[in-house]
PDB file of C-alpha atoms and ligand atoms in Angstrom:
ATOM      1  CA  MET A   1       0.043   0.016   0.024  1.00  0.00           C
ATOM      2  CA  ARG A   2       2.780   2.310   0.863  1.00  0.00           C
ATOM      3  CA  LYS A   3       2.238   5.979   1.887  1.00  0.00           C
ATOM      4  CA  LEU A   4      -0.356   6.592  -0.827  1.00  0.00           C
ATOM      5  CA  GLY A   5      -2.539   3.759   0.127  1.00  0.00           C
ATOM      6  CA  GLN A   6      -2.265   4.412   3.805  1.00  0.00           C
ATOM      7  CA  THR A   7      -3.223   8.032   3.341  1.00  0.00           C
ATOM      8  CA  LEU A   8      -6.205   7.044   1.355  1.00  0.00           C
ATOM      9  CA  ALA A   9      -7.085   4.354   3.770  1.00  0.00           C
ATOM     10  CA  LYS A  10      -7.105   6.961   6.575  1.00  0.00           C
ATOM     11  CA  GLY A  11      -9.661   9.114   4.442  1.00  0.00           C
ATOM     12  CA  PHE A  12     -11.729   6.024   3.757  1.00  0.00           C
ATOM     13  CA  ASN A  13     -11.760   5.255   7.546  1.00  0.00           C
ATOM     14  CA  GLU A  14     -12.966   8.753   8.283  1.00  0.00           C
ATOM     15  CA  LYS A  15     -15.907   8.173   5.979  1.00  0.00           C
ATOM     16  CA  GLY A  16     -16.739   4.855   7.322  1.00  0.00           C
ATOM     17  CA  TRP A  17     -16.044   3.155   3.984  1.00  0.00           C
ATOM     18  CA  HIS A  18     -14.540  -0.331   4.169  1.00  0.00           C
ATOM     19  CA  TRP A  19     -11.448  -1.016   2.086  1.00  0.00           C
ATOM     20  CA  TRP A  20      -8.963  -3.782   1.276  1.00  0.00           C
ATOM     21  CA  PRO A  21      -5.451  -3.669  -0.290  1.00  0.00           C
ATOM     22  CA  SER A  22      -5.831  -4.397  -4.023  1.00  0.00           C
ATOM     23  CA  ASP A  23      -4.749  -7.765  -5.182  1.00  0.00           C
ATOM     24  CA  VAL A  24      -2.082  -7.659  -7.736  1.00  0.00           C
ATOM     25  CA  SER A  25      -0.414 -10.419  -9.754  1.00  0.00           C
ATOM     26  CA  SER A  26       3.148  -9.501  -9.104  1.00  0.00           C
ATOM     27  CA  LEU A  27       5.740 -11.591  -7.348  1.00  0.00           C
ATOM     28  CA  SER A  28       6.492 -10.651  -3.674  1.00  0.00           C
ATOM     29  CA  GLN A  29       9.253 -13.299  -3.723  1.00  0.00           C
ATOM     30  CA  ASP A  30      11.661 -14.468  -6.487  1.00  0.00           C
ATOM     31  CA  HIS A  31      10.196 -17.389  -8.184  1.00  0.00           C
ATOM     32  CA  ASP A  32      11.069 -19.681 -11.123  1.00  0.00           C
ATOM     33  CA  GLY A  33      13.818 -17.353 -12.509  1.00  0.00           C
ATOM     34  CA  ARG A  34      11.789 -14.314 -12.084  1.00  0.00           C
ATOM     35  CA  GLN A  35      12.613 -11.515  -9.629  1.00  0.00           C
ATOM     36  CA  LYS A  36      10.257 -10.170  -6.882  1.00  0.00           C
ATOM     37  CA  CYS A  37       8.669  -6.816  -7.543  1.00  0.00           C
ATOM     38  CA  VAL A  38      11.183  -3.946  -6.794  1.00  0.00           C
ATOM     39  CA  ASN A  39       8.447  -1.152  -6.777  1.00  0.00           C
ATOM     40  CA  ALA A  40       9.889   0.707  -9.728  1.00  0.00           C
ATOM     41  CA  GLY A  41       6.401   1.522 -11.029  1.00  0.00           C
ATOM     42  CA  THR A  42       7.146   0.961 -14.683  1.00  0.00           C
ATOM     43  CA  CYS A  43       4.423  -1.820 -14.998  1.00  0.00           C
ATOM     44  CA  ASP A  44       2.687  -0.080 -18.015  1.00  0.00           C
ATOM     45  CA  LEU A  45       5.999  -0.025 -20.094  1.00  0.00           C
ATOM     46  CA  GLY A  46       6.989  -3.525 -19.120  1.00  0.00           C
ATOM     47  CA  CYS A  47       8.541  -5.184 -15.967  1.00  0.00           C
ATOM     48  CA  ALA A  48      12.233  -5.742 -16.429  1.00  0.00           C
ATOM     49  CA  ALA A  49      12.309  -7.608 -13.121  1.00  0.00           C
ATOM     50  CA  GLY A  50       9.874 -10.153 -14.544  1.00  0.00           C
ATOM     51  CA  ALA A  51       7.676  -9.671 -11.420  1.00  0.00           C
ATOM     52  CA  LYS A  52       4.468  -8.638 -13.137  1.00  0.00           C
ATOM     53  CA  GLY A  53       2.182 -11.460 -14.043  1.00  0.00           C
ATOM     54  CA  GLY A  54       1.667 -11.958 -17.825  1.00  0.00           C
ATOM     55  CA  THR A  55       1.378 -14.621 -20.389  1.00  0.00           C
ATOM     56  CA  ASN A  56       4.812 -13.665 -21.525  1.00  0.00           C
ATOM     57  CA  PHE A  57       6.236 -14.898 -18.241  1.00  0.00           C
ATOM     58  CA  THR A  58       3.789 -17.402 -16.817  1.00  0.00           C
ATOM     59  CA  TYR A  59       2.604 -19.377 -19.910  1.00  0.00           C
ATOM     60  CA  TRP A  60       4.614 -18.649 -22.862  1.00  0.00           C
ATOM     61  CA  PRO A  61       8.078 -20.028 -21.764  1.00  0.00           C
ATOM     62  CA  ILE A  62       6.365 -23.347 -20.879  1.00  0.00           C
ATOM     63  CA  LEU A  63       4.440 -23.593 -24.190  1.00  0.00           C
ATOM     64  CA  GLU A  64       7.651 -22.664 -26.146  1.00  0.00           C
ATOM     65  CA  ASN A  65       9.559 -25.402 -24.374  1.00  0.00           C
ATOM     66  CA  ALA A  66       6.753 -27.886 -25.149  1.00  0.00           C
ATOM     67  CA  GLY A  67       7.129 -27.024 -28.921  1.00  0.00           C
ATOM     68  CA  VAL A  68       4.221 -24.539 -29.434  1.00  0.00           C
ATOM     69  CA  GLU A  69       4.823 -22.413 -32.609  1.00  0.00           C
ATOM     70  CA  LEU A  70       3.646 -18.797 -32.600  1.00  0.00           C
ATOM     71  CA  ARG A  71       2.660 -17.399 -35.845  1.00  0.00           C
ATOM     72  CA  THR A  72       2.739 -13.585 -35.517  1.00  0.00           C
ATOM     73  CA  ASN A  73       0.943 -11.247 -37.770  1.00  0.00           C
ATOM     74  CA  SER A  74      -1.688 -13.907 -38.708  1.00  0.00           C
ATOM     75  CA  ARG A  75      -5.348 -13.495 -38.266  1.00  0.00           C
ATOM     76  CA  VAL A  76      -7.880 -16.158 -38.186  1.00  0.00           C
ATOM     77  CA  ALA A  77     -10.721 -15.499 -40.664  1.00  0.00           C
ATOM     78  CA  GLU A  78     -12.956 -18.565 -39.906  1.00  0.00           C
ATOM     79  CA  ILE A  79     -13.271 -21.657 -37.792  1.00  0.00           C
ATOM     80  CA  LEU A  80     -13.755 -24.781 -39.745  1.00  0.00           C
ATOM     81  CA  VAL A  81     -16.172 -27.377 -38.799  1.00  0.00           C
ATOM     82  CA  ASP A  82     -16.337 -31.180 -39.493  1.00  0.00           C
ATOM     83  CA  ALA A  83     -19.549 -31.669 -41.476  1.00  0.00           C
ATOM     84  CA  ASN A  84     -20.045 -35.237 -39.913  1.00  0.00           C
ATOM     85  CA  THR A  85     -19.289 -34.483 -36.241  1.00  0.00           C
ATOM     86  CA  GLY A  86     -20.090 -30.725 -36.064  1.00  0.00           C
ATOM     87  CA  LEU A  87     -16.862 -30.202 -34.192  1.00  0.00           C
ATOM     88  CA  ALA A  88     -14.441 -27.581 -34.961  1.00  0.00           C
ATOM     89  CA  ASN A  89     -11.436 -29.066 -36.780  1.00  0.00           C
ATOM     90  CA  GLY A  90      -9.244 -26.319 -37.828  1.00  0.00           C
ATOM     91  CA  VAL A  91      -9.139 -22.660 -38.879  1.00  0.00           C
ATOM     92  CA  LEU A  92      -8.671 -20.588 -42.119  1.00  0.00           C
ATOM     93  CA  TYR A  93      -6.255 -17.707 -41.388  1.00  0.00           C
ATOM     94  CA  PHE A  94      -4.373 -14.971 -43.183  1.00  0.00           C
ATOM     95  CA  ASP A  95      -0.646 -15.228 -42.717  1.00  0.00           C
ATOM     96  CA  ALA A  96       1.857 -12.420 -42.375  1.00  0.00           C
ATOM     97  CA  LYS A  97       1.844 -11.945 -46.175  1.00  0.00           C
ATOM     98  CA  GLY A  98      -2.016 -11.882 -46.349  1.00  0.00           C
ATOM     99  CA  GLN A  99      -2.255 -15.324 -47.941  1.00  0.00           C
ATOM    100  CA  LEU A 100      -5.079 -17.446 -46.862  1.00  0.00           C
ATOM    101  CA  GLN A 101      -3.979 -20.666 -45.108  1.00  0.00           C
ATOM    102  CA  GLU A 102      -5.714 -23.659 -43.721  1.00  0.00           C
ATOM    103  CA  GLN A 103      -4.603 -25.258 -40.315  1.00  0.00           C
ATOM    104  CA  SER A 104      -6.308 -28.383 -39.099  1.00  0.00           C
ATOM    105  CA  ALA A 105      -6.604 -28.960 -35.453  1.00  0.00           C
ATOM    106  CA  GLU A 106      -7.816 -31.544 -32.897  1.00  0.00           C
ATOM    107  CA  MET A 107      -9.036 -28.607 -30.746  1.00  0.00           C
ATOM    108  CA  VAL A 108      -9.595 -24.943 -31.464  1.00  0.00           C
ATOM    109  CA  VAL A 109      -9.309 -22.430 -28.572  1.00  0.00           C
ATOM    110  CA  VAL A 110     -11.017 -19.167 -29.056  1.00  0.00           C
ATOM    111  CA  ALA A 111      -9.875 -16.473 -26.732  1.00  0.00           C
ATOM    112  CA  CYS A 112     -10.335 -13.039 -28.614  1.00  0.00           C
ATOM    113  CA  ASN A 113     -12.179 -11.021 -26.067  1.00  0.00           C
ATOM    114  CA  GLY A 114     -15.604  -9.318 -26.450  1.00  0.00           C
ATOM    115  CA  VAL A 115     -15.008  -8.130 -29.937  1.00  0.00           C
ATOM    116  CA  GLY A 116     -12.804 -10.658 -31.680  1.00  0.00           C
ATOM    117  CA  THR A 117     -14.614 -13.738 -30.398  1.00  0.00           C
ATOM    118  CA  PRO A 118     -18.102 -12.707 -31.841  1.00  0.00           C
ATOM    119  CA  ARG A 119     -16.253 -11.724 -35.027  1.00  0.00           C
ATOM    120  CA  LEU A 120     -14.845 -15.124 -35.390  1.00  0.00           C
ATOM    121  CA  LEU A 121     -18.030 -17.008 -34.449  1.00  0.00           C
ATOM    122  CA  LEU A 122     -20.122 -14.812 -36.847  1.00  0.00           C
ATOM    123  CA  ASN A 123     -17.573 -15.361 -39.639  1.00  0.00           C
ATOM    124  CA  SER A 124     -17.875 -19.172 -39.159  1.00  0.00           C
ATOM    125  CA  LYS A 125     -20.933 -20.139 -41.114  1.00  0.00           C
ATOM    126  CA  SER A 126     -21.408 -23.597 -42.359  1.00  0.00           C
ATOM    127  CA  LYS A 127     -24.203 -26.070 -43.352  1.00  0.00           C
ATOM    128  CA  ALA A 128     -24.164 -27.449 -39.863  1.00  0.00           C
ATOM    129  CA  PHE A 129     -24.282 -24.002 -38.324  1.00  0.00           C
ATOM    130  CA  PRO A 130     -26.255 -21.720 -40.710  1.00  0.00           C
ATOM    131  CA  ASP A 131     -26.723 -19.084 -38.053  1.00  0.00           C
ATOM    132  CA  CYS A 132     -22.911 -19.130 -37.497  1.00  0.00           C
ATOM    133  CA  LEU A 133     -21.137 -20.929 -34.680  1.00  0.00           C
ATOM    134  CA  ALA A 134     -22.617 -21.079 -31.114  1.00  0.00           C
ATOM    135  CA  ASN A 135     -25.240 -18.693 -32.288  1.00  0.00           C
ATOM    136  CA  ARG A 136     -28.519 -20.646 -32.154  1.00  0.00           C
ATOM    137  CA  SER A 137     -29.698 -17.918 -29.806  1.00  0.00           C
ATOM    138  CA  GLY A 138     -28.974 -15.260 -32.425  1.00  0.00           C
ATOM    139  CA  LEU A 139     -27.401 -13.207 -29.509  1.00  0.00           C
ATOM    140  CA  VAL A 140     -23.738 -13.535 -30.485  1.00  0.00           C
ATOM    141  CA  GLY A 141     -22.281 -10.102 -30.931  1.00  0.00           C
ATOM    142  CA  LYS A 142     -25.379  -8.348 -29.436  1.00  0.00           C
ATOM    143  CA  ASN A 143     -25.729  -6.648 -25.958  1.00  0.00           C
ATOM    144  CA  LEU A 144     -21.904  -6.051 -25.701  1.00  0.00           C
ATOM    145  CA  MET A 145     -21.118  -4.125 -22.527  1.00  0.00           C
ATOM    146  CA  PHE A 146     -17.791  -2.540 -21.978  1.00  0.00           C
ATOM    147  CA  HIS A 147     -16.131  -1.674 -18.869  1.00  0.00           C
ATOM    148  CA  PRO A 148     -17.050   1.944 -17.995  1.00  0.00           C
ATOM    149  CA  LEU A 149     -14.553   3.756 -15.947  1.00  0.00           C
ATOM    150  CA  THR A 150     -14.208   7.318 -14.679  1.00  0.00           C
ATOM    151  CA  GLY A 151     -11.547   8.807 -12.721  1.00  0.00           C
ATOM    152  CA  VAL A 152     -10.710  11.527 -10.174  1.00  0.00           C
ATOM    153  CA  ALA A 153      -7.208  12.698  -9.445  1.00  0.00           C
ATOM    154  CA  GLY A 154      -6.000  14.235  -6.146  1.00  0.00           C
ATOM    155  CA  VAL A 155      -2.934  16.285  -5.488  1.00  0.00           C
ATOM    156  CA  PHE A 156      -1.510  16.317  -1.914  1.00  0.00           C
ATOM    157  CA  GLU A 157       0.769  18.821  -0.286  1.00  0.00           C
ATOM    158  CA  GLU A 158       3.079  16.128   0.942  1.00  0.00           C
ATOM    159  CA  PRO A 159       4.903  13.809  -1.521  1.00  0.00           C
ATOM    160  CA  MET A 160       2.865  10.497  -1.727  1.00  0.00           C
ATOM    161  CA  LYS A 161       5.485   8.666  -3.776  1.00  0.00           C
ATOM    162  CA  GLY A 162       2.588   7.817  -5.933  1.00  0.00           C
ATOM    163  CA  HIS A 163       4.895   6.396  -8.731  1.00  0.00           C
ATOM    164  CA  GLU A 164       6.380   3.673  -6.417  1.00  0.00           C
ATOM    165  CA  GLY A 165       4.889   0.189  -6.561  1.00  0.00           C
ATOM    166  CA  PRO A 166       2.813  -1.692  -9.047  1.00  0.00           C
ATOM    167  CA  MET A 167       0.496   0.632 -11.036  1.00  0.00           C
ATOM    168  CA  ALA A 168      -3.128   0.836 -10.528  1.00  0.00           C
ATOM    169  CA  CYS A 169      -2.867  -1.004  -7.162  1.00  0.00           C
ATOM    170  CA  SER A 170      -3.410   0.505  -3.826  1.00  0.00           C
ATOM    171  CA  ILE A 171      -6.704   0.079  -2.025  1.00  0.00           C
ATOM    172  CA  LEU A 172     -10.201  -0.636  -3.232  1.00  0.00           C
ATOM    173  CA  SER A 173     -13.651  -0.481  -1.719  1.00  0.00           C
ATOM    174  CA  GLN A 174     -17.076  -1.939  -2.704  1.00  0.00           C
ATOM    175  CA  LYS A 175     -19.053   0.299  -0.315  1.00  0.00           C
ATOM    176  CA  PHE A 176     -21.142   1.507  -3.299  1.00  0.00           C
ATOM    177  CA  TYR A 177     -21.213  -1.790  -5.360  1.00  0.00           C
ATOM    178  CA  GLU A 178     -24.851  -2.828  -4.552  1.00  0.00           C
ATOM    179  CA  SER A 179     -27.930  -1.112  -6.061  1.00  0.00           C
ATOM    180  CA  ASP A 180     -29.189   1.726  -4.027  1.00  0.00           C
ATOM    181  CA  PRO A 181     -32.826   2.839  -5.009  1.00  0.00           C
ATOM    182  CA  SER A 182     -32.086   6.403  -3.679  1.00  0.00           C
ATOM    183  CA  ARG A 183     -29.375   6.857  -6.425  1.00  0.00           C
ATOM    184  CA  GLY A 184     -31.948   6.289  -9.118  1.00  0.00           C
ATOM    185  CA  PHE A 185     -29.985   3.620 -11.093  1.00  0.00           C
ATOM    186  CA  VAL A 186     -29.440  -0.096 -10.637  1.00  0.00           C
ATOM    187  CA  ARG A 187     -26.221  -1.548  -9.608  1.00  0.00           C
ATOM    188  CA  GLY A 188     -23.309   0.366  -8.387  1.00  0.00           C
ATOM    189  CA  TYR A 189     -19.681   0.893  -8.777  1.00  0.00           C
ATOM    190  CA  GLY A 190     -16.331  -0.073  -7.209  1.00  0.00           C
ATOM    191  CA  LEU A 191     -13.743   2.359  -5.973  1.00  0.00           C
ATOM    192  CA  HIS A 192     -10.266   1.530  -6.926  1.00  0.00           C
ATOM    193  CA  SER A 193      -7.364   3.864  -6.125  1.00  0.00           C
ATOM    194  CA  GLY A 194      -4.490   3.758  -8.386  1.00  0.00           C
ATOM    195  CA  ARG A 195      -1.145   5.385  -8.378  1.00  0.00           C
ATOM    196  CA  SER A 196       0.278   8.212 -10.328  1.00  0.00           C
ATOM    197  CA  THR A 197       2.713   8.045 -13.277  1.00  0.00           C
ATOM    198  CA  THR A 198       6.475   8.183 -12.937  1.00  0.00           C
ATOM    199  CA  PRO A 199       7.966  11.624 -12.268  1.00  0.00           C
ATOM    200  CA  MET A 200       9.377  11.937 -15.787  1.00  0.00           C
ATOM    201  CA  THR A 201       6.042  11.098 -17.364  1.00  0.00           C
ATOM    202  CA  PHE A 202       4.220  13.550 -15.004  1.00  0.00           C
ATOM    203  CA  ALA A 203       6.690  16.274 -15.791  1.00  0.00           C
ATOM    204  CA  PHE A 204       6.218  15.845 -19.616  1.00  0.00           C
ATOM    205  CA  TRP A 205       2.662  14.788 -19.945  1.00  0.00           C
ATOM    206  CA  GLY A 206       0.888  15.018 -16.741  1.00  0.00           C
ATOM    207  CA  GLY A 207      -0.374  12.348 -14.322  1.00  0.00           C
ATOM    208  CA  TYR A 208      -3.564  10.228 -14.418  1.00  0.00           C
ATOM    209  CA  GLY A 209      -6.480  12.581 -14.659  1.00  0.00           C
ATOM    210  CA  ILE A 210      -4.145  15.599 -14.804  1.00  0.00           C
ATOM    211  CA  ASP A 211      -3.466  16.018 -18.497  1.00  0.00           C
ATOM    212  CA  LYS A 212      -1.173  19.028 -18.037  1.00  0.00           C
ATOM    213  CA  PRO A 213       2.494  18.721 -17.373  1.00  0.00           C
ATOM    214  CA  ILE A 214       3.677  20.123 -14.166  1.00  0.00           C
ATOM    215  CA  PRO A 215       5.118  23.687 -14.444  1.00  0.00           C
ATOM    216  CA  TRP A 216       8.835  23.606 -14.598  1.00  0.00           C
ATOM    217  CA  GLY A 217      10.765  25.492 -11.938  1.00  0.00           C
ATOM    218  CA  ASN A 218      14.422  26.339 -11.847  1.00  0.00           C
TER     219      ASN A 218
HETATM  220  S1  SF4 B 301       6.466  -2.096  -9.851  1.00  0.00           S
HETATM  221 FE1  SF4 B 301       5.685  -3.150 -11.684  1.00  0.00          FE
HETATM  222  S2  SF4 B 301       7.376  -2.916 -13.093  1.00  0.00           S
HETATM  223 FE2  SF4 B 301       8.125  -2.549 -11.124  1.00  0.00          FE
HETATM  224  S3  SF4 B 301       8.978  -4.564 -10.504  1.00  0.00           S
HETATM  225 FE3  SF4 B 301       6.901  -4.296  -9.602  1.00  0.00          FE
HETATM  226  S4  SF4 B 301       5.567  -5.246 -11.089  1.00  0.00           S
HETATM  227 FE4  SF4 B 301       7.574  -4.951 -12.184  1.00  0.00          FE
END
């Protein structure tokens, strides 16, 4: 939590709002050839210590050792289906040169998030699936809801060392998470306190929610 989190926690306590330290998937101890977090705060640019969790550290080395081949700059156009079994048996994809290629597969894993996954399912029309894959309901690609977010920035008299430690992680509260009829809308929101940017970023471009650089002194 460091000083920033402790200061915010004090304010939350005064308001009577419950809070927890944010969970964060960074290592607190050296592990498996990766260094523990050194609180340098450059998580958005990449973690030189290897402390920050990510597929590049946690899964990819294992997969690469197991012989998985990554075809970069390739984009799947369609999931192919075995007409007899109705099971996915490969993909058509455009390779780095834009050439259409076919890749057969025992298993197809689709993990393309809220836009890419429906794109792929809706591109995969066949005799067995005239409404496209996994779309008997007709709802694939509809009712998409993003992750709305708004932020408030605070400036303190005392140095908060807001740039130290994993980004976006300090304390959080779900005090206003539930629906409250007096607010006039259903459901609620979580409060999540993040950190600031690094001093150099702040100096040149500003911090979170403060889109002006700090004034330069002597
Ligand atoms: S603060 Fe972020 S970038 Fe720095 S070591 Fe920790 S996880 Fe990595």
